[in-house]
Structures are given as C-alpha cells and as structure tokens.
Amino acid sequence: MDRAVFEALDREDPLGAARAAFALPDDLIYLDGNSLGAMPTRVPARLERVLHDEWGAGLIRSWNAADWVSATRRVAAALARLVGAHADEIALADSTTVNLHKLLIAALDLRPARERIVVIDGDFPTDRYIAAAIAERRGLELQSVAPDAVEDALDDRTAVLVASHVSYRSGRRFDAPSITARAHQHGALVIWDLSHSTGAVPVDLHAWDADLAVGCTYKYLNGGPGSPAYLFVSRRLIDIGAASPIPGWFGHDDPFAFTADYQPAGSADRFLAGTPPILSTLALEEALTLWDEVDLGEVTAKTRALTERFIDLADTHLVPLGADVASPRDADGRGGHVALRHDGGYAVMGALVERGVIGDHRPPDLLRFGLSPLTTRYVDVWDAVEVIRSVLASGVWRDIGRAPRVP
Ligand SMILES: *Cc1c(COP(=O)(O)O)cnc(C)c1O
C-alpha cells in the first residue's frame, strides 16, 4: 500500500469538500479535533457582526432585535437533529460537568429508594468526580465497574448509570441501546455522556430509548474553546417532573414575566440556570450550520474508514516499533479516535508535535489521534503514521524529557 491509495480515497470522499470550510494551517496534521475542533472560517465574520452591530450598536435591544432571546433554543434544535431527539428535549447550557451534576441529581430524585450510582472504571475524570461527590453527599454507594461488567452490575439497587458512550481514553464505544434496555429492565436510569460521540459516530437517543444525556460542543462539533454544552432529558422524564437542582430564572416557563414563584419550563430548558453566553452560543450556531450541509450517514461511515485505515497502518508500521493499538478493532465498538500505547507516552507526542502532527497524550502511556470526519483527509492518516514511524524508529522522542508539572 502506498500514499496514492489514500489520495484516491480523498478524491472519492463525499465529505472531501467539507475541510475547506475550516481554518487549518497547511503545515499541520491536526489530529486533536476530539479535544478542540478546528475553527469554521464562517465564525469570525459572524462574531464581528455580533460584536459590532448587535452588542456595540444594538445593545440591550439585541435580545429582541437580533433575537438573542431564542439563540439557545435555535442551537438546541440544531443539536437535536444530530442526536436523534426532539428539539424540546435538548437544552444548551453551561459545561458538560455542570450539566451532568444537574442531571444526576434530577435522576436520583426520580429514584429515591435506590442506593447505588454506577460509573465506569477509567471514565472521564470530571464525570467520576461529580458522581462520587453526589454519592457522598447523599449517602449513596458509588460502584465503579469495568466496561465489560456494566450490564451485570445493573440491578434493582441501581439508581443511575453514568457512562461515556465513547471512552475518552481507548475510544471504546458502548452498545447504548442494549445497556439502556438492561438498565430499564431493572428500573434504573442511564445518563450517557456523548462528548466523544456526537459528530463522529451514530447517536440516536430515541432509538436508544435514552433517558438522559450530556455532551460538549467544542470537540467534533467545532463550537470553539469552552463553547456551551448540551443536555438531553427525554420527554417522558420531563412529563413526570424531572427537576433541576438550580431553578434559575432562565429555566422558568416565562423568565421575562418576572413572577415571584418558580414555574419550570415545559421543555428541557427547565435545566437552564442563568443568562446564556451569547457570544459563544452564536459562534456555535454558526459552526453547526456546516452540519446542515452534510449527510450524517456519510460522516459516521468516514469515521469508521479513517479509524480502520489508521489501525491497519499502525499494525503494519508501528506495532513492530513497540506501539500497541489500544482501541477496539471492531468498528461498531469504536469511536472517532485511535489510541496507541507506547512507553514513551508524553515524550513521543512531544516529538510528533514538533514535527507538525498534533494528537494528544493521556497518562501514563496513551497517544490519542482524533480523526474528525469533516476535517481529516485520508492522506493525513498516511502522513501521520509516517511521522510516527520515523519518530519511533529513530528514538528522537528520548530527547524530549518528561511532562512538565504545571501547578
Ligand atoms: C470533554 C469531556 C468532558 C468535558 O467537560 P467540560 O465540563 O466541558 O470541561 C466531559 N466528559 C467527557 C466524557 C469528555 O470527553
């Protein structure tokens, strides 16, 4: 196999044109869109208008004249299409961390007689911290289980399972419908964290019969650093009174009536708390317009193809040099990034970044390569593996030293 095969795949790629809509330096192979997605080139012009015309000239009038009032609702509707939900089951708010906190408390309130929260070994730290803190405050048991043991761990004592659909480390992807069904058999609820899923792999919350979900928008959805996160509350849970522990005025049914008593919105917007971050919300709205132009089936098919090609090349060129493929080989059980394991860990990634290949490192020994379907070319996969191969073969990474410890 040679580079020409990958060039041909790019020529045939139905999403090949999408990359032109993003600002990406020519001399970079950017494989970290699963941490911070690239910037859509249409965003700066939108923000210029928002800043100068809407904030600068329009001032307070822009809440209505520029329709800031409905911005989070519009973005929620755009996200709903990407995750297979009704628009009113999605709210755009806060960070994934804060949304998980709100939804976990709401879920526990719906399962008051149950004593256990289940989390996954090695899951994203913030998710585990939130679950542990809430378990402790409520006197509940926190049960952390291996990914393979999740279905067996769910029983009649389980109140809620909190799980990343795609693991931020290995890229392992759960069979969400099957785990959700299992939880429901026992009367438990599931909160899916979709941060590494939406925009890369199929997400269909209604088909999964999902209860609750959270996710971030700055990874595969290119919303920009710290762009607002989303949450999903199924209609059936809204209807039985799922309630936010932060009943702020933006979650009120009619915030601008300024009534003395709190009346939660009839939609997932009841989980909004305070004034939304309009600048980052509108940057995200602009970024999401790119998704109107692509076929989601083509997006998820490209994720499969890119990760498969990367793994094939890694097996041929990198495994003989001491790297292991740490991501699942079954595409249905895999997300949008490929993790390699190598003892050089941080130093290897440092050497790659110096050579223009940007992935990231997760301690102690994982190297992650995110293959965002809208921005990654097949030749990027080929070229990246070539650079990794030369770094491992030459041993130059040994000159990099240890990870700096920043306070
Ligand atoms: C990226 C990510 C987050 C990020 O949470 P923030 O509150 O936005 O910092 C949370 N959970 C998972 C699984 C993630 O991958």
Tab-separated table of C-alpha atoms and ligand atoms in Angstrom:
chain	number	residue	atom	x	y	z
A	1	MET	CA	0.000	0.000	0.000
A	2	ASP	CA	1.210	3.491	-0.687
A	3	ARG	CA	0.191	7.097	-0.400
A	4	ALA	CA	-1.560	7.048	-3.785
A	5	VAL	CA	-4.220	4.738	-2.339
A	6	PHE	CA	-5.002	7.361	0.300
A	7	GLU	CA	-5.004	10.164	-2.264
A	8	ALA	CA	-7.555	8.177	-4.240
A	9	LEU	CA	-9.725	7.742	-1.153
A	10	ASP	CA	-9.685	11.525	-0.708
A	11	ARG	CA	-10.749	12.070	-4.300
A	12	GLU	CA	-13.705	9.731	-3.832
A	13	ASP	CA	-14.610	11.094	-0.392
A	14	PRO	CA	-18.141	12.578	-0.453
A	15	LEU	CA	-17.097	14.764	2.506
A	16	GLY	CA	-13.838	15.823	0.908
A	17	ALA	CA	-15.087	19.360	0.300
A	18	ALA	CA	-16.050	19.941	3.940
A	19	ARG	CA	-12.476	20.592	5.041
A	20	ALA	CA	-12.311	23.809	3.013
A	21	ALA	CA	-14.811	25.356	5.439
A	22	PHE	CA	-12.273	25.223	8.278
A	23	ALA	CA	-9.198	27.245	9.165
A	24	LEU	CA	-6.386	24.693	9.308
A	25	PRO	CA	-2.725	25.602	8.854
A	26	ASP	CA	-1.246	23.896	5.775
A	27	ASP	CA	1.825	22.660	7.581
A	28	LEU	CA	-0.104	20.839	10.278
A	29	ILE	CA	-1.668	17.408	10.509
A	30	TYR	CA	-4.265	18.165	13.120
A	31	LEU	CA	-5.481	15.002	14.837
A	32	ASP	CA	-6.823	16.571	18.008
A	33	GLY	CA	-10.294	17.605	16.870
A	34	ASN	CA	-11.624	15.256	19.548
A	35	SER	CA	-10.250	17.703	22.119
A	36	LEU	CA	-10.704	21.025	20.348
A	37	GLY	CA	-12.301	21.021	16.914
A	38	ALA	CA	-10.963	23.288	14.166
A	39	MET	CA	-12.478	26.726	13.598
A	40	PRO	CA	-15.041	27.054	10.807
A	41	THR	CA	-13.980	30.031	8.684
A	42	ARG	CA	-17.504	31.459	8.763
A	43	VAL	CA	-17.354	32.022	12.527
A	44	PRO	CA	-15.148	35.159	12.691
A	45	ALA	CA	-17.402	37.172	10.368
A	46	ARG	CA	-20.458	36.202	12.385
A	47	LEU	CA	-18.779	37.213	15.629
A	48	GLU	CA	-17.677	40.525	14.081
A	49	ARG	CA	-21.313	41.302	13.287
A	50	VAL	CA	-22.487	40.182	16.683
A	51	LEU	CA	-19.880	42.278	18.432
A	52	HIS	CA	-20.156	45.474	16.415
A	53	ASP	CA	-23.751	45.562	15.224
A	54	GLU	CA	-25.575	43.612	17.886
A	55	TRP	CA	-23.690	44.288	21.080
A	56	GLY	CA	-21.921	47.522	20.076
A	57	ALA	CA	-24.752	49.347	18.331
A	58	GLY	CA	-27.834	47.374	19.312
A	59	LEU	CA	-27.015	46.974	22.992
A	60	ILE	CA	-29.902	45.687	25.126
A	61	ARG	CA	-32.256	45.926	22.134
A	62	SER	CA	-30.452	42.999	20.521
A	63	TRP	CA	-32.086	40.497	22.861
A	64	ASN	CA	-35.134	41.014	20.670
A	65	ALA	CA	-33.938	42.850	17.543
A	66	ALA	CA	-31.165	40.294	16.919
A	67	ASP	CA	-33.170	37.520	18.543
A	68	TRP	CA	-30.604	36.654	21.192
A	69	VAL	CA	-33.619	35.538	23.189
A	70	SER	CA	-34.118	32.448	21.067
A	71	ALA	CA	-30.427	31.653	20.448
A	72	THR	CA	-30.144	28.719	22.855
A	73	ARG	CA	-33.424	27.296	21.548
A	74	ARG	CA	-32.244	27.518	17.928
A	75	VAL	CA	-28.962	25.819	18.734
A	76	ALA	CA	-30.746	23.169	20.794
A	77	ALA	CA	-32.885	22.399	17.743
A	78	ALA	CA	-29.812	22.043	15.531
A	79	LEU	CA	-28.222	19.692	18.062
A	80	ALA	CA	-31.426	17.677	18.414
A	81	ARG	CA	-31.134	16.608	14.798
A	82	LEU	CA	-27.572	15.375	15.383
A	83	VAL	CA	-28.514	13.213	18.365
A	84	GLY	CA	-31.941	11.937	17.316
A	85	ALA	CA	-34.022	13.872	19.840
A	86	HIS	CA	-36.931	16.306	19.746
A	87	ALA	CA	-35.815	19.914	19.938
A	88	ASP	CA	-37.602	20.454	23.234
A	89	GLU	CA	-35.722	17.563	24.854
A	90	ILE	CA	-32.382	19.337	24.335
A	91	ALA	CA	-31.096	22.346	26.242
A	92	LEU	CA	-27.900	24.271	25.564
A	93	ALA	CA	-26.279	25.341	28.801
A	94	ASP	CA	-23.219	25.541	30.987
A	95	SER	CA	-20.464	22.934	30.692
A	96	THR	CA	-20.757	19.167	30.429
A	97	THR	CA	-19.586	18.952	34.032
A	98	VAL	CA	-22.337	21.220	35.335
A	99	ASN	CA	-24.969	19.554	33.162
A	100	LEU	CA	-24.014	16.141	34.471
A	101	HIS	CA	-24.317	17.460	38.006
A	102	LYS	CA	-27.809	18.791	37.328
A	103	LEU	CA	-28.999	15.654	35.528
A	104	LEU	CA	-27.566	13.223	38.053
A	105	ILE	CA	-29.369	14.975	40.879
A	106	ALA	CA	-32.572	15.044	38.841
A	107	ALA	CA	-32.204	11.324	38.093
A	108	LEU	CA	-31.598	10.440	41.735
A	109	ASP	CA	-34.644	12.434	42.736
A	110	LEU	CA	-36.645	10.200	40.377
A	111	ARG	CA	-35.239	7.041	42.038
A	112	PRO	CA	-35.377	7.973	45.727
A	113	ALA	CA	-35.500	4.431	47.096
A	114	ARG	CA	-32.325	3.285	45.384
A	115	GLU	CA	-28.868	3.293	46.873
A	116	ARG	CA	-26.327	2.993	44.099
A	117	ILE	CA	-24.703	5.036	41.316
A	118	VAL	CA	-22.723	3.019	38.773
A	119	VAL	CA	-19.760	4.548	36.931
A	120	ILE	CA	-17.156	3.085	34.608
A	121	ASP	CA	-13.526	2.392	35.552
A	122	GLY	CA	-11.267	4.855	33.774
A	123	ASP	CA	-14.101	7.072	32.598
A	124	PHE	CA	-13.523	10.794	32.120
A	125	PRO	CA	-12.424	12.240	35.482
A	126	THR	CA	-14.996	15.027	35.692
A	127	ASP	CA	-17.832	12.502	35.308
A	128	ARG	CA	-16.397	10.359	38.087
A	129	TYR	CA	-15.750	13.330	40.373
A	130	ILE	CA	-19.328	14.517	40.008
A	131	ALA	CA	-20.788	11.077	40.626
A	132	ALA	CA	-18.525	10.496	43.633
A	133	ALA	CA	-19.330	13.860	45.194
A	134	ILE	CA	-23.067	13.440	44.787
A	135	ALA	CA	-22.931	9.865	46.088
A	136	GLU	CA	-21.087	11.027	49.163
A	137	ARG	CA	-23.400	13.950	49.851
A	138	ARG	CA	-26.461	11.709	49.527
A	139	GLY	CA	-25.041	8.740	51.396
A	140	LEU	CA	-25.240	6.531	48.299
A	141	GLU	CA	-22.879	3.830	47.163
A	142	LEU	CA	-20.625	4.544	44.194
A	143	GLN	CA	-19.897	1.390	42.248
A	144	SER	CA	-17.143	1.623	39.648
A	145	VAL	CA	-17.124	-1.253	37.212
A	146	ALA	CA	-15.008	-2.428	34.285
A	147	PRO	CA	-16.548	-1.658	30.877
A	148	ASP	CA	-17.188	-5.347	30.253
A	149	ALA	CA	-19.011	-5.712	33.566
A	150	VAL	CA	-21.545	-2.910	33.163
A	151	GLU	CA	-24.569	-4.961	32.175
A	152	ASP	CA	-24.049	-7.402	35.023
A	153	ALA	CA	-23.572	-4.604	37.540
A	154	LEU	CA	-27.026	-3.154	36.918
A	155	ASP	CA	-29.613	-4.459	39.335
A	156	ASP	CA	-32.624	-3.423	41.361
A	157	ARG	CA	-30.472	-1.341	43.698
A	158	THR	CA	-29.061	0.766	40.861
A	159	ALA	CA	-30.488	4.245	40.658
A	160	VAL	CA	-28.394	5.593	37.778
A	161	LEU	CA	-25.608	4.521	35.456
A	162	VAL	CA	-23.304	7.332	34.305
A	163	ALA	CA	-21.242	6.325	31.285
A	164	SER	CA	-19.377	7.883	28.395
A	165	HIS	CA	-20.761	6.381	25.217
A	166	VAL	CA	-17.230	6.549	23.773
A	167	SER	CA	-14.313	6.312	26.187
A	168	TYR	CA	-12.016	9.327	26.054
A	169	ARG	CA	-9.045	7.002	26.511
A	170	SER	CA	-9.422	3.856	24.448
A	171	GLY	CA	-12.147	5.081	22.133
A	172	ARG	CA	-14.215	2.063	23.147
A	173	ARG	CA	-17.884	2.571	22.276
A	174	PHE	CA	-20.711	1.032	24.278
A	175	ASP	CA	-23.755	-0.618	22.775
A	176	ALA	CA	-26.040	2.101	24.107
A	177	PRO	CA	-29.434	0.558	23.227
A	178	SER	CA	-28.553	-2.739	24.839
A	179	ILE	CA	-27.187	-1.200	28.046
A	180	THR	CA	-30.126	1.180	28.264
A	181	ALA	CA	-32.563	-1.721	27.867
A	182	ARG	CA	-30.771	-3.647	30.575
A	183	ALA	CA	-30.936	-0.656	32.952
A	184	HIS	CA	-34.623	-0.219	32.240
A	185	GLN	CA	-35.319	-3.898	32.980
A	186	HIS	CA	-34.109	-3.122	36.494
A	187	GLY	CA	-35.864	0.213	36.728
A	188	ALA	CA	-32.600	2.167	36.606
A	189	LEU	CA	-31.845	5.303	34.600
A	190	VAL	CA	-28.840	5.959	32.355
A	191	ILE	CA	-27.020	9.226	31.733
A	192	TRP	CA	-24.937	8.977	28.563
A	193	ASP	CA	-22.018	11.346	28.105
A	194	LEU	CA	-21.854	11.978	24.365
A	195	SER	CA	-18.812	14.260	24.383
A	196	HIS	CA	-16.746	11.915	22.206
A	197	SER	CA	-19.675	10.679	20.144
A	198	THR	CA	-21.794	13.394	18.570
A	199	GLY	CA	-20.415	14.363	15.180
A	200	ALA	CA	-18.313	11.207	14.882
A	201	VAL	CA	-20.407	8.094	15.459
A	202	PRO	CA	-24.141	7.354	15.196
A	203	VAL	CA	-26.128	8.828	18.079
A	204	ASP	CA	-29.877	8.231	18.076
A	205	LEU	CA	-31.283	8.929	21.521
A	206	HIS	CA	-34.843	7.987	20.639
A	207	ALA	CA	-33.770	4.708	19.062
A	208	TRP	CA	-31.703	4.025	22.187
A	209	ASP	CA	-34.750	4.743	24.363
A	210	ALA	CA	-32.399	7.055	26.258
A	211	ASP	CA	-33.350	8.786	29.492
A	212	LEU	CA	-30.756	11.495	29.904
A	213	ALA	CA	-27.561	12.623	28.194
A	214	VAL	CA	-24.930	15.334	28.266
A	215	GLY	CA	-22.217	16.344	25.838
A	216	CYS	CA	-19.852	19.073	24.812
A	217	THR	CA	-19.745	21.066	21.592
A	218	TYR	CA	-16.095	22.082	21.252
A	219	LYS	CA	-14.821	18.671	20.118
A	220	TYR	CA	-16.303	17.141	16.950
A	221	LEU	CA	-18.859	19.950	16.723
A	222	ASN	CA	-16.275	22.734	16.385
A	223	GLY	CA	-18.026	25.210	18.674
A	224	GLY	CA	-14.785	26.786	19.913
A	225	PRO	CA	-12.955	26.643	23.235
A	226	GLY	CA	-15.411	26.417	26.104
A	227	SER	CA	-18.488	26.612	23.871
A	228	PRO	CA	-21.687	25.789	25.772
A	229	ALA	CA	-22.591	22.170	26.381
A	230	TYR	CA	-25.934	20.434	25.881
A	231	LEU	CA	-28.131	18.112	27.823
A	232	PHE	CA	-30.963	15.783	26.853
A	233	VAL	CA	-33.977	14.967	29.001
A	234	SER	CA	-36.448	12.542	27.463
A	235	ARG	CA	-39.996	13.772	27.135
A	236	ARG	CA	-41.210	11.031	29.482
A	237	LEU	CA	-38.902	12.294	32.251
A	238	ILE	CA	-39.903	15.910	31.668
A	239	ASP	CA	-43.525	14.830	31.947
A	240	ILE	CA	-43.006	13.112	35.300
A	241	GLY	CA	-41.319	16.210	36.696
A	242	ALA	CA	-37.552	15.790	36.244
A	243	ALA	CA	-36.248	18.887	38.005
A	244	SER	CA	-33.033	20.882	38.001
A	245	PRO	CA	-31.312	21.490	41.337
A	246	ILE	CA	-30.572	25.016	40.059
A	247	PRO	CA	-34.008	26.501	39.343
A	248	GLY	CA	-32.723	29.721	37.842
A	249	TRP	CA	-34.764	32.283	36.001
A	250	PHE	CA	-33.746	31.075	32.538
A	251	GLY	CA	-35.260	27.697	33.367
A	252	HIS	CA	-38.569	29.353	34.204
A	253	ASP	CA	-41.540	28.811	31.941
A	254	ASP	CA	-41.681	32.552	31.305
A	255	PRO	CA	-38.466	34.218	32.512
A	256	PHE	CA	-39.431	37.695	31.429
A	257	ALA	CA	-42.700	37.683	33.322
A	258	PHE	CA	-40.550	38.128	36.462
A	259	THR	CA	-43.057	36.244	38.572
A	260	ALA	CA	-42.357	35.645	42.238
A	261	ASP	CA	-42.727	31.874	42.053
A	262	TYR	CA	-40.750	29.389	40.031
A	263	GLN	CA	-42.593	27.505	37.325
A	264	PRO	CA	-40.267	25.192	35.330
A	265	ALA	CA	-40.299	25.361	31.543
A	266	GLY	CA	-42.205	22.578	29.838
A	267	SER	CA	-39.101	21.585	27.872
A	268	ALA	CA	-35.523	20.613	28.702
A	269	ASP	CA	-34.986	24.359	29.072
A	270	ARG	CA	-36.059	23.866	32.692
A	271	PHE	CA	-32.413	22.821	33.142
A	272	LEU	CA	-31.137	26.249	32.097
A	273	ALA	CA	-29.925	28.306	35.021
A	274	GLY	CA	-28.750	31.829	34.243
A	275	THR	CA	-28.175	34.086	31.246
A	276	PRO	CA	-26.676	32.134	28.337
A	277	PRO	CA	-23.217	33.062	26.956
A	278	ILE	CA	-24.472	34.714	23.774
A	279	LEU	CA	-21.108	35.194	22.051
A	280	SER	CA	-20.099	31.557	22.279
A	281	THR	CA	-23.647	30.403	21.617
A	282	LEU	CA	-23.733	32.322	18.331
A	283	ALA	CA	-20.261	31.081	17.347
A	284	LEU	CA	-21.566	27.570	17.915
A	285	GLU	CA	-24.709	28.274	15.943
A	286	GLU	CA	-22.599	29.390	13.005
A	287	ALA	CA	-20.374	26.305	13.288
A	288	LEU	CA	-23.384	23.994	13.363
A	289	THR	CA	-24.654	25.326	10.029
A	290	LEU	CA	-21.939	23.134	8.464
A	291	TRP	CA	-23.842	20.087	9.662
A	292	ASP	CA	-26.896	21.133	7.638
A	293	GLU	CA	-24.819	20.516	4.542
A	294	VAL	CA	-23.583	17.007	5.273
A	295	ASP	CA	-25.169	13.576	5.361
A	296	LEU	CA	-24.771	12.104	8.847
A	297	GLY	CA	-24.505	8.598	7.414
A	298	GLU	CA	-21.518	9.711	5.358
A	299	VAL	CA	-19.982	11.302	8.447
A	300	THR	CA	-20.158	8.175	10.566
A	301	ALA	CA	-19.029	5.987	7.655
A	302	LYS	CA	-15.964	8.178	7.242
A	303	THR	CA	-15.135	7.861	10.940
A	304	ARG	CA	-15.154	4.094	10.521
A	305	ALA	CA	-12.997	4.224	7.421
A	306	LEU	CA	-10.430	6.659	8.835
A	307	THR	CA	-10.011	4.787	12.109
A	308	GLU	CA	-9.809	1.469	10.269
A	309	ARG	CA	-7.092	2.779	7.936
A	310	PHE	CA	-5.167	4.219	10.857
A	311	ILE	CA	-5.281	0.915	12.722
A	312	ASP	CA	-4.214	-1.046	9.627
A	313	LEU	CA	-1.208	1.204	9.097
A	314	ALA	CA	-0.368	1.124	12.817
A	315	ASP	CA	-0.381	-2.674	12.758
A	316	THR	CA	1.986	-2.701	9.801
A	317	HIS	CA	4.358	0.115	10.712
A	318	LEU	CA	4.062	0.980	14.400
A	319	VAL	CA	3.419	-2.248	16.278
A	320	PRO	CA	6.832	-3.617	15.200
A	321	LEU	CA	8.350	-0.473	16.763
A	322	GLY	CA	6.856	-1.010	20.207
A	323	ALA	CA	3.428	0.624	19.920
A	324	ASP	CA	0.189	-1.223	20.691
A	325	VAL	CA	-3.224	-0.416	19.305
A	326	ALA	CA	-5.280	0.364	22.419
A	327	SER	CA	-8.579	0.976	20.603
A	328	PRO	CA	-11.147	-1.661	19.696
A	329	ARG	CA	-10.698	-3.383	16.341
A	330	ASP	CA	-14.414	-3.848	15.873
A	331	ALA	CA	-15.620	-0.619	14.232
A	332	ASP	CA	-19.038	-0.876	15.898
A	333	GLY	CA	-17.309	-0.785	19.242
A	334	ARG	CA	-15.084	2.190	18.417
A	335	GLY	CA	-15.366	5.964	18.409
A	336	GLY	CA	-13.643	8.611	16.325
A	337	HIS	CA	-10.150	8.439	17.738
A	338	VAL	CA	-7.476	5.791	17.815
A	339	ALA	CA	-5.317	5.352	20.892
A	340	LEU	CA	-1.863	3.837	20.720
A	341	ARG	CA	0.008	2.683	23.758
A	342	HIS	CA	3.745	3.361	23.911
A	343	ASP	CA	6.091	3.577	26.886
A	344	GLY	CA	7.411	6.885	25.594
A	345	GLY	CA	3.970	8.448	26.195
A	346	TYR	CA	4.313	12.193	26.616
A	347	ALA	CA	7.754	12.360	25.011
A	348	VAL	CA	6.585	10.621	21.844
A	349	MET	CA	3.701	13.058	21.485
A	350	GLY	CA	6.095	15.949	22.115
A	351	ALA	CA	8.296	14.760	19.255
A	352	LEU	CA	5.247	14.400	16.990
A	353	VAL	CA	4.007	17.905	17.774
A	354	GLU	CA	7.465	19.293	16.958
A	355	ARG	CA	7.101	17.596	13.577
A	356	GLY	CA	3.667	19.016	12.868
A	357	VAL	CA	1.475	16.073	13.886
A	358	ILE	CA	-0.852	17.158	16.675
A	359	GLY	CA	-2.543	14.466	18.692
A	360	ASP	CA	-2.506	14.288	22.450
A	361	HIS	CA	-1.228	12.252	25.337
A	362	ARG	CA	-3.174	10.780	28.226
A	363	PRO	CA	-1.088	9.487	31.126
A	364	PRO	CA	0.664	7.264	31.518
A	365	ASP	CA	1.245	5.859	28.066
A	366	LEU	CA	-1.633	6.621	25.681
A	367	LEU	CA	-1.239	8.597	22.463
A	368	ARG	CA	-4.587	9.719	21.055
A	369	PHE	CA	-5.244	10.576	17.428
A	370	GLY	CA	-8.626	12.100	16.707
A	371	LEU	CA	-9.829	11.586	13.141
A	372	SER	CA	-12.575	14.196	12.796
A	373	PRO	CA	-14.560	13.219	9.735
A	374	LEU	CA	-15.134	16.758	8.458
A	375	THR	CA	-11.511	17.858	8.615
A	376	THR	CA	-9.283	14.793	8.386
A	377	ARG	CA	-8.097	13.618	4.987
A	378	TYR	CA	-7.105	10.050	4.263
A	379	VAL	CA	-3.627	11.281	3.326
A	380	ASP	CA	-3.385	12.828	6.790
A	381	VAL	CA	-3.674	9.321	8.192
A	382	TRP	CA	-0.943	8.083	5.884
A	383	ASP	CA	1.344	11.047	6.555
A	384	ALA	CA	0.791	10.944	10.312
A	385	VAL	CA	1.687	7.269	10.526
A	386	GLU	CA	4.821	8.002	8.506
A	387	VAL	CA	5.880	10.668	11.007
A	388	ILE	CA	5.050	8.439	13.988
A	389	ARG	CA	7.042	5.646	12.387
A	390	SER	CA	10.095	7.829	11.915
A	391	VAL	CA	9.877	9.193	15.474
A	392	LEU	CA	9.659	5.701	16.950
A	393	ALA	CA	12.280	4.213	14.637
A	394	SER	CA	14.826	6.967	15.264
A	395	GLY	CA	14.210	7.239	19.006
A	396	VAL	CA	14.312	11.073	18.819
A	397	TRP	CA	11.493	11.161	21.353
A	398	ARG	CA	14.015	10.223	24.031
A	399	ASP	CA	15.381	13.788	23.820
A	400	ILE	CA	12.069	15.331	24.840
A	401	GLY	CA	12.158	14.532	28.555
A	402	ARG	CA	9.318	14.249	30.991
A	403	ALA	CA	5.986	16.000	31.106
A	404	PRO	CA	6.244	19.403	32.785
A	405	ARG	CA	4.369	19.640	36.058
A	406	VAL	CA	2.429	22.845	35.950
A	407	PRO	CA	0.971	23.972	39.251
B	1	LIG	C1	-14.517	16.551	27.064
B	1	LIG	C2	-15.339	15.816	28.067
B	1	LIG	C3	-15.947	16.480	29.103
B	1	LIG	C4	-15.704	17.946	29.267
B	1	LIG	O1	-16.372	18.526	30.310
B	1	LIG	P1	-16.352	20.106	30.459
B	1	LIG	O2	-17.254	20.337	31.576
B	1	LIG	O3	-16.766	20.696	29.151
B	1	LIG	O4	-14.943	20.520	30.748
B	1	LIG	C5	-16.750	15.758	29.984
B	1	LIG	N1	-16.924	14.437	29.823
B	1	LIG	C6	-16.325	13.752	28.821
B	1	LIG	C7	-16.561	12.298	28.660
B	1	LIG	C8	-15.497	14.424	27.926
B	1	LIG	O5	-14.907	13.768	26.942
